Coordinates of C-alpha atoms in Angstrom, one line a residue:
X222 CA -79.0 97.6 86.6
X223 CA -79.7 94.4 84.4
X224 CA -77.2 93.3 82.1
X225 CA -78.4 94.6 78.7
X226 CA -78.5 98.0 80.3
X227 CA -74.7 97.6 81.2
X228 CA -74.1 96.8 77.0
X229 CA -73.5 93.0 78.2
X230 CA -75.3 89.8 76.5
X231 CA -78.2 88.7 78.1
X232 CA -77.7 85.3 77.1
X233 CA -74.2 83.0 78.2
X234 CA -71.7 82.9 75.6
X235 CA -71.9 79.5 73.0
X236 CA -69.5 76.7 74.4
X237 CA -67.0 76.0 71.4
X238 CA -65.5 72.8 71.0
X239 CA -62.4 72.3 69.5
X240 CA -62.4 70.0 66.4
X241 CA -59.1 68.0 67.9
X242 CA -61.2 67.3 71.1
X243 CA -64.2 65.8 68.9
X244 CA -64.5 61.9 68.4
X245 CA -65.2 60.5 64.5
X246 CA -68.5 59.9 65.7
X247 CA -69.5 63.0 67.0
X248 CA -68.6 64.3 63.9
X249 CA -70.6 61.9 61.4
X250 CA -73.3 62.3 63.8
X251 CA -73.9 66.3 63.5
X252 CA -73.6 65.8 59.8
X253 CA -76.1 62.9 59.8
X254 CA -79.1 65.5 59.9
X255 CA -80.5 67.5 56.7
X256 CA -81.1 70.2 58.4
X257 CA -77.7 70.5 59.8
X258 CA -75.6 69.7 56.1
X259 CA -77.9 73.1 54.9
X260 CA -76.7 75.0 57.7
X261 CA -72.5 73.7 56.9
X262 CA -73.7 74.5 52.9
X263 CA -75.1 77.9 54.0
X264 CA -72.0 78.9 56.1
X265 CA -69.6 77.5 53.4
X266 CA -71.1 80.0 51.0
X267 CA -70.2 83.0 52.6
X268 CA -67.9 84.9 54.4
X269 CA -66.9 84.7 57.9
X270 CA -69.2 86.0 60.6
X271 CA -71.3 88.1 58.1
X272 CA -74.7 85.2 58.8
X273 CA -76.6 85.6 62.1
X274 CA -79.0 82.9 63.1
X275 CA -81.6 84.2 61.5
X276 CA -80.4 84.4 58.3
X277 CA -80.8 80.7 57.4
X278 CA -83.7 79.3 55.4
X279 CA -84.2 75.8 57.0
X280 CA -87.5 74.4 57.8
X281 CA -87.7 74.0 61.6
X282 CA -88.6 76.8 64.3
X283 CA -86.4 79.0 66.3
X284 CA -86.0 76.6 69.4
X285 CA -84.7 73.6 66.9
X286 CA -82.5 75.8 65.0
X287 CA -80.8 76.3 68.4
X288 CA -80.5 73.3 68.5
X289 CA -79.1 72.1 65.3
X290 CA -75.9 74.8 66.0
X291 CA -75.4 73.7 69.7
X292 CA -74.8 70.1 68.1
X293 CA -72.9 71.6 65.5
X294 CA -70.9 73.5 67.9
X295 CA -70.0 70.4 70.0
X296 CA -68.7 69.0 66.7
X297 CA -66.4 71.2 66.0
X298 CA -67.7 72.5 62.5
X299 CA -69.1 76.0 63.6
X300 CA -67.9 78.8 66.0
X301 CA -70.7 81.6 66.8
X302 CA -69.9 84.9 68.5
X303 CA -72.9 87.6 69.8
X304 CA -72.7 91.3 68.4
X305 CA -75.4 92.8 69.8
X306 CA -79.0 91.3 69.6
X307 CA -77.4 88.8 66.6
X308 CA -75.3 85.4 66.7
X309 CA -73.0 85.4 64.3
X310 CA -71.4 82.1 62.7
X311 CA -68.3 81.0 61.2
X312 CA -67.7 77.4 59.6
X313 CA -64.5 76.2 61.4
X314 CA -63.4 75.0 57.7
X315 CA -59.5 74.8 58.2
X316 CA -59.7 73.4 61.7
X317 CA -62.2 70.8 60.9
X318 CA -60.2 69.6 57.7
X319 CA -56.9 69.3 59.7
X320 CA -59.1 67.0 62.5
X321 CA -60.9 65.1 59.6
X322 CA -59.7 65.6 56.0
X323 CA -61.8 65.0 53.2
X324 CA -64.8 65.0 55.5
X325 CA -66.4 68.2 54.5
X326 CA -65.5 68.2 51.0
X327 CA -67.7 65.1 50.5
X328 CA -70.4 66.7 52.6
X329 CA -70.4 70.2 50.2
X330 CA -70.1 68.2 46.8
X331 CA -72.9 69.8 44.6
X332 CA -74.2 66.3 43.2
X333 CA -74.9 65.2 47.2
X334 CA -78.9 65.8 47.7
X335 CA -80.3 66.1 51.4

């Protein structure tokens, strides 16, 4: 019986870094990319788990999306969780500001441009 039969992911579970484990680089570093401060922006605008991966508007394909969260992962700033076929993401808001205050205001102010 494969696993998707048995109700089980097909795919291993994200590896979630803790924001308290992350350097000060690592951190400036996943929010050094466009692509990735649209994704924080995105996730900042809505509720908790309610965006799957495929629910954000950012120009690159599937494979580099994938991509842009893993790094984002490692960083601390998002935590995903699979229900079903669908990743869901939360922005790690509270746990991030308690690593690195100040750090994500400055990257959602509405005058900052990507």
């Amino acid at each position: 019986m494969s696993d998707r039969a048995g109700g089980r992911s097909y795919r291993p579970a994200p590896v979630h870094t803790h924001p308290d484990d992350v350097p000060l680089l690592t951190a400036l570093s996943a929010l050094a990319d466009p692509v990735r401060i649209q994704l924080i922006r995105d996730l900042a605008n809505h509720r908790d788990w309610t965006l799957s991966c495929s629910n954000f508007d950012v120009p690159v394909g599937r494979a580099a999306k994938s991509h842009h969260f893993s790094v984002l992962r490692e960083a601390g700033l998002v935590e995903q969780r699979d229900q079903g076929p669908k990743r869901l993401n939360r922005l790690r808001r509270a746990e991030f500001d308690a690593r690195f205050p100040g750090l994500l205001d400055l990257i959602l102010r509405p005058d900052d441009t990507v």
